[in-house]
Amino acid sequence: MTGRWMMAIAGMVLAAFLVAPDRFAPLFQPLTRNGAPAIYQQTSILSLTLSHLGIVTVAVLASTVAGLVLAILVTRRSGREFLPLARTVTAVGQTLPPVAVLALAVPVMGFGTGPTLVALFLYGMLPVFENALAGLTGQSPQVAEAARGMGLTPVQRLWQIDLPLALPLLLAGMRLTAVISLGTATIGSTVAARTLGEVIIAGLLSANTAFVVQGGLVVGILAVLIHHGFQALERRARLRTGLD
């Protein structure tokens, strides 16, 4: 209960800051020097936050779809031989630094949101794939026997049994991907994507610690809220499937 209250308070404080950041200027003023502004005003922090969340949402959904489809394919009898290849493909995003992906994508896609989406998509696919794979392959033999006894086809078993039972682990993978992507998306501002990295970079360039702290705090609070939100969904999914 205490954790819920803390999350609620954090959410309300974040919302208040995004709607009226100037009211928080006295808190950030000690972090400035030589009369520099305490609140980033070149672009609306609220609009940057919404843009940041939009980019992360698209990337997480794309990573989830790709990772889940791959996990389903390699757990079917006809696709099991492709499991090593699928693991290699999904691991590529984790081995290539997002900055390197941006550098490779910009000459092809130009500056803006596109390269950032590619970097986040590749970087976020591995957690979803591995968790979906664990959820689809970690079911007890009794489940398979029950499905055969009910006369379910492979497709029916996938939709009615396998995916619902794998949902808690899939949500855990999405949680990891979302939190990773939320922090990583800040580098998108280096290629002109509208993210909260713009506030952090502006602070670094102008030696204004207040801007750096603002951008970092917004991203950090969002990450904590999203993390706890997914955990709540995981608990609900586990209760519905009888895993708890």
PDB file of C-alpha atoms in Angstrom:
ATOM      1  CA  MET A   1       0.000   0.000   0.000  1.00  0.00           C
ATOM      2  CA  THR A   2       2.851   2.386   0.843  1.00  0.00           C
ATOM      3  CA  GLY A   3       4.386   1.742  -2.569  1.00  0.00           C
ATOM      4  CA  ARG A   4       1.135   2.634  -4.295  1.00  0.00           C
ATOM      5  CA  TRP A   5       0.879   5.885  -2.391  1.00  0.00           C
ATOM      6  CA  MET A   6       4.461   6.761  -3.291  1.00  0.00           C
ATOM      7  CA  MET A   7       3.801   6.034  -6.970  1.00  0.00           C
ATOM      8  CA  ALA A   8       0.638   8.135  -6.863  1.00  0.00           C
ATOM      9  CA  ILE A   9       2.488  11.040  -5.260  1.00  0.00           C
ATOM     10  CA  ALA A  10       5.348  10.755  -7.763  1.00  0.00           C
ATOM     11  CA  GLY A  11       2.857  10.750 -10.629  1.00  0.00           C
ATOM     12  CA  MET A  12       1.057  13.830  -9.313  1.00  0.00           C
ATOM     13  CA  VAL A  13       4.310  15.737  -8.767  1.00  0.00           C
ATOM     14  CA  LEU A  14       5.482  14.845 -12.265  1.00  0.00           C
ATOM     15  CA  ALA A  15       2.155  15.922 -13.781  1.00  0.00           C
ATOM     16  CA  ALA A  16       2.280  19.211 -11.873  1.00  0.00           C
ATOM     17  CA  PHE A  17       5.819  19.888 -13.085  1.00  0.00           C
ATOM     18  CA  LEU A  18       4.979  19.096 -16.713  1.00  0.00           C
ATOM     19  CA  VAL A  19       1.884  21.316 -16.702  1.00  0.00           C
ATOM     20  CA  ALA A  20       3.461  24.277 -14.857  1.00  0.00           C
ATOM     21  CA  PRO A  21       7.252  23.862 -14.670  1.00  0.00           C
ATOM     22  CA  ASP A  22       7.831  27.543 -13.783  1.00  0.00           C
ATOM     23  CA  ARG A  23       6.321  26.927 -10.345  1.00  0.00           C
ATOM     24  CA  PHE A  24       9.260  24.641  -9.573  1.00  0.00           C
ATOM     25  CA  ALA A  25      11.891  27.234 -10.510  1.00  0.00           C
ATOM     26  CA  PRO A  26      12.881  27.957  -6.878  1.00  0.00           C
ATOM     27  CA  LEU A  27      13.801  24.292  -6.410  1.00  0.00           C
ATOM     28  CA  PHE A  28      16.165  24.289  -9.387  1.00  0.00           C
ATOM     29  CA  GLN A  29      17.565  27.822  -9.009  1.00  0.00           C
ATOM     30  CA  PRO A  30      20.426  26.714  -6.692  1.00  0.00           C
ATOM     31  CA  LEU A  31      21.690  24.466  -9.491  1.00  0.00           C
ATOM     32  CA  THR A  32      22.221  27.384 -11.891  1.00  0.00           C
ATOM     33  CA  ARG A  33      25.092  29.825 -12.257  1.00  0.00           C
ATOM     34  CA  ASN A  34      25.484  33.419 -13.430  1.00  0.00           C
ATOM     35  CA  GLY A  35      21.762  34.103 -13.610  1.00  0.00           C
ATOM     36  CA  ALA A  36      20.991  31.248 -15.993  1.00  0.00           C
ATOM     37  CA  PRO A  37      17.333  30.202 -16.252  1.00  0.00           C
ATOM     38  CA  ALA A  38      16.268  27.497 -13.812  1.00  0.00           C
ATOM     39  CA  ILE A  39      13.644  25.928 -16.102  1.00  0.00           C
ATOM     40  CA  TYR A  40      14.218  24.798 -19.692  1.00  0.00           C
ATOM     41  CA  GLN A  41      11.981  26.948 -21.882  1.00  0.00           C
ATOM     42  CA  GLN A  42      13.302  26.602 -25.422  1.00  0.00           C
ATOM     43  CA  THR A  43      10.692  23.883 -26.019  1.00  0.00           C
ATOM     44  CA  SER A  44       7.761  22.827 -23.870  1.00  0.00           C
ATOM     45  CA  ILE A  45       8.900  20.064 -21.524  1.00  0.00           C
ATOM     46  CA  LEU A  46       5.391  18.598 -21.693  1.00  0.00           C
ATOM     47  CA  SER A  47       5.529  18.323 -25.485  1.00  0.00           C
ATOM     48  CA  LEU A  48       8.994  16.774 -25.308  1.00  0.00           C
ATOM     49  CA  THR A  49       7.733  14.262 -22.742  1.00  0.00           C
ATOM     50  CA  LEU A  50       4.752  13.284 -24.897  1.00  0.00           C
ATOM     51  CA  SER A  51       6.992  12.938 -27.942  1.00  0.00           C
ATOM     52  CA  HIS A  52       9.480  10.871 -25.927  1.00  0.00           C
ATOM     53  CA  LEU A  53       6.715   8.554 -24.689  1.00  0.00           C
ATOM     54  CA  GLY A  54       5.291   8.253 -28.192  1.00  0.00           C
ATOM     55  CA  ILE A  55       8.635   7.147 -29.648  1.00  0.00           C
ATOM     56  CA  VAL A  56       9.154   4.640 -26.835  1.00  0.00           C
ATOM     57  CA  THR A  57       5.616   3.247 -27.208  1.00  0.00           C
ATOM     58  CA  VAL A  58       6.005   2.646 -30.938  1.00  0.00           C
ATOM     59  CA  ALA A  59       9.410   1.028 -30.441  1.00  0.00           C
ATOM     60  CA  VAL A  60       8.201  -1.243 -27.614  1.00  0.00           C
ATOM     61  CA  LEU A  61       5.153  -2.361 -29.594  1.00  0.00           C
ATOM     62  CA  ALA A  62       7.310  -3.110 -32.642  1.00  0.00           C
ATOM     63  CA  SER A  63       9.849  -5.022 -30.541  1.00  0.00           C
ATOM     64  CA  THR A  64       7.043  -6.958 -28.849  1.00  0.00           C
ATOM     65  CA  VAL A  65       5.399  -7.989 -32.095  1.00  0.00           C
ATOM     66  CA  ALA A  66       8.701  -9.032 -33.665  1.00  0.00           C
ATOM     67  CA  GLY A  67       9.947 -10.849 -30.565  1.00  0.00           C
ATOM     68  CA  LEU A  68       6.657 -12.658 -29.976  1.00  0.00           C
ATOM     69  CA  VAL A  69       6.306 -13.750 -33.597  1.00  0.00           C
ATOM     70  CA  LEU A  70       9.863 -15.097 -33.586  1.00  0.00           C
ATOM     71  CA  ALA A  71       9.238 -16.936 -30.304  1.00  0.00           C
ATOM     72  CA  ILE A  72       6.071 -18.519 -31.686  1.00  0.00           C
ATOM     73  CA  LEU A  73       7.798 -19.582 -34.896  1.00  0.00           C
ATOM     74  CA  VAL A  74      10.761 -21.259 -33.201  1.00  0.00           C
ATOM     75  CA  THR A  75       8.548 -23.103 -30.714  1.00  0.00           C
ATOM     76  CA  ARG A  76       6.544 -24.750 -33.496  1.00  0.00           C
ATOM     77  CA  ARG A  77       7.721 -28.150 -34.677  1.00  0.00           C
ATOM     78  CA  SER A  78       8.611 -26.838 -38.145  1.00  0.00           C
ATOM     79  CA  GLY A  79      10.649 -23.912 -36.812  1.00  0.00           C
ATOM     80  CA  ARG A  80      12.666 -25.347 -33.937  1.00  0.00           C
ATOM     81  CA  GLU A  81      15.808 -25.635 -36.046  1.00  0.00           C
ATOM     82  CA  PHE A  82      15.800 -21.839 -36.472  1.00  0.00           C
ATOM     83  CA  LEU A  83      16.072 -21.151 -32.721  1.00  0.00           C
ATOM     84  CA  PRO A  84      19.857 -20.480 -32.774  1.00  0.00           C
ATOM     85  CA  LEU A  85      19.405 -18.088 -35.698  1.00  0.00           C
ATOM     86  CA  ALA A  86      16.544 -16.273 -33.948  1.00  0.00           C
ATOM     87  CA  ARG A  87      18.645 -15.899 -30.791  1.00  0.00           C
ATOM     88  CA  THR A  88      21.495 -14.467 -32.843  1.00  0.00           C
ATOM     89  CA  VAL A  89      19.231 -11.987 -34.623  1.00  0.00           C
ATOM     90  CA  THR A  90      17.624 -10.723 -31.414  1.00  0.00           C
ATOM     91  CA  ALA A  91      21.004 -10.479 -29.683  1.00  0.00           C
ATOM     92  CA  VAL A  92      22.398  -8.190 -32.384  1.00  0.00           C
ATOM     93  CA  GLY A  93      20.548  -5.201 -30.957  1.00  0.00           C
ATOM     94  CA  GLN A  94      22.132  -5.758 -27.545  1.00  0.00           C
ATOM     95  CA  THR A  95      25.653  -6.111 -28.937  1.00  0.00           C
ATOM     96  CA  LEU A  96      25.488  -2.981 -31.097  1.00  0.00           C
ATOM     97  CA  PRO A  97      25.521   0.233 -29.039  1.00  0.00           C
ATOM     98  CA  PRO A  98      22.491   2.438 -29.823  1.00  0.00           C
ATOM     99  CA  VAL A  99      24.852   5.260 -30.766  1.00  0.00           C
ATOM    100  CA  ALA A 100      26.400   3.027 -33.434  1.00  0.00           C
ATOM    101  CA  VAL A 101      22.943   2.138 -34.768  1.00  0.00           C
ATOM    102  CA  LEU A 102      22.114   5.847 -34.987  1.00  0.00           C
ATOM    103  CA  ALA A 103      25.344   6.529 -36.860  1.00  0.00           C
ATOM    104  CA  LEU A 104      24.549   3.771 -39.353  1.00  0.00           C
ATOM    105  CA  ALA A 105      20.870   4.701 -39.736  1.00  0.00           C
ATOM    106  CA  VAL A 106      21.215   8.464 -40.225  1.00  0.00           C
ATOM    107  CA  PRO A 107      22.886   8.286 -43.676  1.00  0.00           C
ATOM    108  CA  VAL A 108      20.060   6.030 -44.858  1.00  0.00           C
ATOM    109  CA  MET A 109      17.032   7.519 -43.071  1.00  0.00           C
ATOM    110  CA  GLY A 110      18.162  11.064 -42.378  1.00  0.00           C
ATOM    111  CA  PHE A 111      17.883  12.948 -39.099  1.00  0.00           C
ATOM    112  CA  GLY A 112      14.791  12.718 -36.936  1.00  0.00           C
ATOM    113  CA  THR A 113      12.694  10.034 -35.284  1.00  0.00           C
ATOM    114  CA  GLY A 114      13.409   7.201 -37.731  1.00  0.00           C
ATOM    115  CA  PRO A 115      16.957   6.307 -36.631  1.00  0.00           C
ATOM    116  CA  THR A 116      15.906   6.464 -32.968  1.00  0.00           C
ATOM    117  CA  LEU A 117      13.045   4.031 -33.581  1.00  0.00           C
ATOM    118  CA  VAL A 118      15.402   1.609 -35.337  1.00  0.00           C
ATOM    119  CA  ALA A 119      17.891   1.743 -32.450  1.00  0.00           C
ATOM    120  CA  LEU A 120      15.205   1.223 -29.802  1.00  0.00           C
ATOM    121  CA  PHE A 121      13.546  -1.559 -31.803  1.00  0.00           C
ATOM    122  CA  LEU A 122      16.779  -3.533 -32.127  1.00  0.00           C
ATOM    123  CA  TYR A 123      17.830  -2.862 -28.546  1.00  0.00           C
ATOM    124  CA  GLY A 124      14.491  -3.928 -27.089  1.00  0.00           C
ATOM    125  CA  MET A 125      13.764  -7.118 -28.993  1.00  0.00           C
ATOM    126  CA  LEU A 126      15.922  -9.523 -26.943  1.00  0.00           C
ATOM    127  CA  PRO A 127      14.078  -9.250 -23.575  1.00  0.00           C
ATOM    128  CA  VAL A 128      10.701  -9.772 -25.237  1.00  0.00           C
ATOM    129  CA  PHE A 129      11.904 -12.711 -27.323  1.00  0.00           C
ATOM    130  CA  GLU A 130      13.612 -14.537 -24.450  1.00  0.00           C
ATOM    131  CA  ASN A 131      10.708 -14.030 -22.049  1.00  0.00           C
ATOM    132  CA  ALA A 132       8.135 -15.082 -24.635  1.00  0.00           C
ATOM    133  CA  LEU A 133      10.267 -18.129 -25.434  1.00  0.00           C
ATOM    134  CA  ALA A 134      10.461 -19.053 -21.746  1.00  0.00           C
ATOM    135  CA  GLY A 135       6.717 -18.617 -21.357  1.00  0.00           C
ATOM    136  CA  LEU A 136       5.874 -20.770 -24.372  1.00  0.00           C
ATOM    137  CA  THR A 137       8.323 -23.575 -23.539  1.00  0.00           C
ATOM    138  CA  GLY A 138       8.065 -23.594 -19.739  1.00  0.00           C
ATOM    139  CA  GLN A 139       4.585 -25.060 -19.460  1.00  0.00           C
ATOM    140  CA  SER A 140       4.037 -28.364 -17.667  1.00  0.00           C
ATOM    141  CA  PRO A 141       3.444 -31.622 -19.606  1.00  0.00           C
ATOM    142  CA  GLN A 142      -0.013 -31.794 -18.039  1.00  0.00           C
ATOM    143  CA  VAL A 143      -1.025 -28.714 -20.020  1.00  0.00           C
ATOM    144  CA  ALA A 144      -0.105 -30.395 -23.307  1.00  0.00           C
ATOM    145  CA  GLU A 145      -1.952 -33.543 -22.311  1.00  0.00           C
ATOM    146  CA  ALA A 146      -5.048 -31.544 -21.369  1.00  0.00           C
ATOM    147  CA  ALA A 147      -4.955 -29.722 -24.715  1.00  0.00           C
ATOM    148  CA  ARG A 148      -4.753 -33.009 -26.604  1.00  0.00           C
ATOM    149  CA  GLY A 149      -7.552 -34.457 -24.496  1.00  0.00           C
ATOM    150  CA  MET A 150      -9.756 -31.480 -25.418  1.00  0.00           C
ATOM    151  CA  GLY A 151      -9.035 -32.074 -29.099  1.00  0.00           C
ATOM    152  CA  LEU A 152      -7.566 -28.600 -29.655  1.00  0.00           C
ATOM    153  CA  THR A 153      -5.751 -27.882 -32.891  1.00  0.00           C
ATOM    154  CA  PRO A 154      -2.240 -26.363 -32.663  1.00  0.00           C
ATOM    155  CA  VAL A 155      -3.640 -22.927 -33.492  1.00  0.00           C
ATOM    156  CA  GLN A 156      -6.408 -23.259 -30.889  1.00  0.00           C
ATOM    157  CA  ARG A 157      -3.919 -24.373 -28.264  1.00  0.00           C
ATOM    158  CA  LEU A 158      -1.680 -21.414 -29.071  1.00  0.00           C
ATOM    159  CA  TRP A 159      -4.453 -18.834 -28.638  1.00  0.00           C
ATOM    160  CA  GLN A 160      -6.437 -20.474 -25.842  1.00  0.00           C
ATOM    161  CA  ILE A 161      -3.669 -21.966 -23.683  1.00  0.00           C
ATOM    162  CA  ASP A 162      -0.069 -21.162 -24.646  1.00  0.00           C
ATOM    163  CA  LEU A 163      -0.298 -17.389 -25.056  1.00  0.00           C
ATOM    164  CA  PRO A 164      -2.490 -16.763 -21.956  1.00  0.00           C
ATOM    165  CA  LEU A 165      -0.101 -18.828 -19.811  1.00  0.00           C
ATOM    166  CA  ALA A 166       2.923 -17.059 -21.304  1.00  0.00           C
ATOM    167  CA  LEU A 167       1.394 -13.589 -20.823  1.00  0.00           C
ATOM    168  CA  PRO A 168       2.971 -12.836 -17.403  1.00  0.00           C
ATOM    169  CA  LEU A 169       6.471 -13.548 -18.714  1.00  0.00           C
ATOM    170  CA  LEU A 170       5.742 -11.646 -21.926  1.00  0.00           C
ATOM    171  CA  LEU A 171       4.684  -8.613 -19.878  1.00  0.00           C
ATOM    172  CA  ALA A 172       7.897  -8.917 -17.859  1.00  0.00           C
ATOM    173  CA  GLY A 173       9.875  -8.775 -21.101  1.00  0.00           C
ATOM    174  CA  MET A 174       7.893  -5.755 -22.242  1.00  0.00           C
ATOM    175  CA  ARG A 175       8.606  -4.093 -18.898  1.00  0.00           C
ATOM    176  CA  LEU A 176      12.343  -4.518 -19.347  1.00  0.00           C
ATOM    177  CA  THR A 177      12.146  -3.289 -22.937  1.00  0.00           C
ATOM    178  CA  ALA A 178      10.064  -0.252 -21.975  1.00  0.00           C
ATOM    179  CA  VAL A 179      12.381   0.818 -19.143  1.00  0.00           C
ATOM    180  CA  ILE A 180      15.499   0.297 -21.274  1.00  0.00           C
ATOM    181  CA  SER A 181      13.971   2.166 -24.199  1.00  0.00           C
ATOM    182  CA  LEU A 182      12.815   5.045 -22.015  1.00  0.00           C
ATOM    183  CA  GLY A 183      16.358   5.793 -20.914  1.00  0.00           C
ATOM    184  CA  THR A 184      18.013   4.992 -24.234  1.00  0.00           C
ATOM    185  CA  ALA A 185      15.629   7.238 -26.185  1.00  0.00           C
ATOM    186  CA  THR A 186      17.330  10.316 -24.743  1.00  0.00           C
ATOM    187  CA  ILE A 187      20.220   9.848 -27.164  1.00  0.00           C
ATOM    188  CA  GLY A 188      17.757  10.343 -30.011  1.00  0.00           C
ATOM    189  CA  SER A 189      18.079  14.083 -29.519  1.00  0.00           C
ATOM    190  CA  THR A 190      21.608  13.855 -30.930  1.00  0.00           C
ATOM    191  CA  VAL A 191      20.000  13.094 -34.308  1.00  0.00           C
ATOM    192  CA  ALA A 192      17.182  15.664 -33.975  1.00  0.00           C
ATOM    193  CA  ALA A 193      14.514  13.380 -32.516  1.00  0.00           C
ATOM    194  CA  ARG A 194      12.195  15.205 -30.093  1.00  0.00           C
ATOM    195  CA  THR A 195      13.000  13.534 -26.787  1.00  0.00           C
ATOM    196  CA  LEU A 196      13.839  14.616 -23.261  1.00  0.00           C
ATOM    197  CA  GLY A 197      17.465  14.227 -24.215  1.00  0.00           C
ATOM    198  CA  GLU A 198      17.129  17.739 -25.665  1.00  0.00           C
ATOM    199  CA  VAL A 199      16.843  19.143 -22.131  1.00  0.00           C
ATOM    200  CA  ILE A 200      19.801  17.127 -20.868  1.00  0.00           C
ATOM    201  CA  ILE A 201      22.011  18.030 -23.834  1.00  0.00           C
ATOM    202  CA  ALA A 202      21.109  21.716 -23.494  1.00  0.00           C
ATOM    203  CA  GLY A 203      22.167  21.560 -19.868  1.00  0.00           C
ATOM    204  CA  LEU A 204      25.474  19.907 -20.723  1.00  0.00           C
ATOM    205  CA  LEU A 205      26.264  22.408 -23.468  1.00  0.00           C
ATOM    206  CA  SER A 206      25.451  25.417 -21.292  1.00  0.00           C
ATOM    207  CA  ALA A 207      26.869  23.951 -18.055  1.00  0.00           C
ATOM    208  CA  ASN A 208      23.401  24.350 -16.526  1.00  0.00           C
ATOM    209  CA  THR A 209      22.968  21.538 -14.022  1.00  0.00           C
ATOM    210  CA  ALA A 210      19.307  22.457 -13.506  1.00  0.00           C
ATOM    211  CA  PHE A 211      18.437  21.391 -17.067  1.00  0.00           C
ATOM    212  CA  VAL A 212      20.332  18.120 -16.706  1.00  0.00           C
ATOM    213  CA  VAL A 213      18.547  17.307 -13.453  1.00  0.00           C
ATOM    214  CA  GLN A 214      15.140  18.198 -14.925  1.00  0.00           C
ATOM    215  CA  GLY A 215      15.539  15.912 -17.905  1.00  0.00           C
ATOM    216  CA  GLY A 216      16.978  13.129 -15.804  1.00  0.00           C
ATOM    217  CA  LEU A 217      14.253  13.361 -13.151  1.00  0.00           C
ATOM    218  CA  VAL A 218      11.414  13.269 -15.675  1.00  0.00           C
ATOM    219  CA  VAL A 219      12.888  10.222 -17.401  1.00  0.00           C
ATOM    220  CA  GLY A 220      13.632   8.544 -14.072  1.00  0.00           C
ATOM    221  CA  ILE A 221      10.153   9.071 -12.617  1.00  0.00           C
ATOM    222  CA  LEU A 222       8.534   7.897 -15.854  1.00  0.00           C
ATOM    223  CA  ALA A 223      10.692   4.764 -15.789  1.00  0.00           C
ATOM    224  CA  VAL A 224       9.665   3.972 -12.200  1.00  0.00           C
ATOM    225  CA  LEU A 225       5.972   4.546 -12.946  1.00  0.00           C
ATOM    226  CA  ILE A 226       6.070   2.390 -16.070  1.00  0.00           C
ATOM    227  CA  HIS A 227       8.001  -0.312 -14.225  1.00  0.00           C
ATOM    228  CA  HIS A 228       5.394  -0.487 -11.462  1.00  0.00           C
ATOM    229  CA  GLY A 229       2.546  -0.302 -13.966  1.00  0.00           C
ATOM    230  CA  PHE A 230       3.817  -3.351 -15.825  1.00  0.00           C
ATOM    231  CA  GLN A 231       4.391  -5.177 -12.547  1.00  0.00           C
ATOM    232  CA  ALA A 232       0.724  -4.615 -11.665  1.00  0.00           C
ATOM    233  CA  LEU A 233      -0.313  -6.026 -15.045  1.00  0.00           C
ATOM    234  CA  GLU A 234       1.956  -9.039 -14.501  1.00  0.00           C
ATOM    235  CA  ARG A 235       0.380  -9.763 -11.110  1.00  0.00           C
ATOM    236  CA  ARG A 236      -3.098  -9.513 -12.590  1.00  0.00           C
ATOM    237  CA  ALA A 237      -2.161 -11.807 -15.473  1.00  0.00           C
ATOM    238  CA  ARG A 238      -0.681 -14.366 -13.064  1.00  0.00           C
ATOM    239  CA  LEU A 239      -3.824 -14.317 -10.943  1.00  0.00           C
ATOM    240  CA  ARG A 240      -6.047 -14.792 -13.980  1.00  0.00           C
ATOM    241  CA  THR A 241      -4.014 -17.777 -15.165  1.00  0.00           C
ATOM    242  CA  GLY A 242      -3.814 -19.301 -11.681  1.00  0.00           C
ATOM    243  CA  LEU A 243      -0.023 -19.017 -11.489  1.00  0.00           C
ATOM    244  CA  ASP A 244      -0.201 -17.262  -8.090  1.00  0.00           C
TER     245      ASP A 244
END
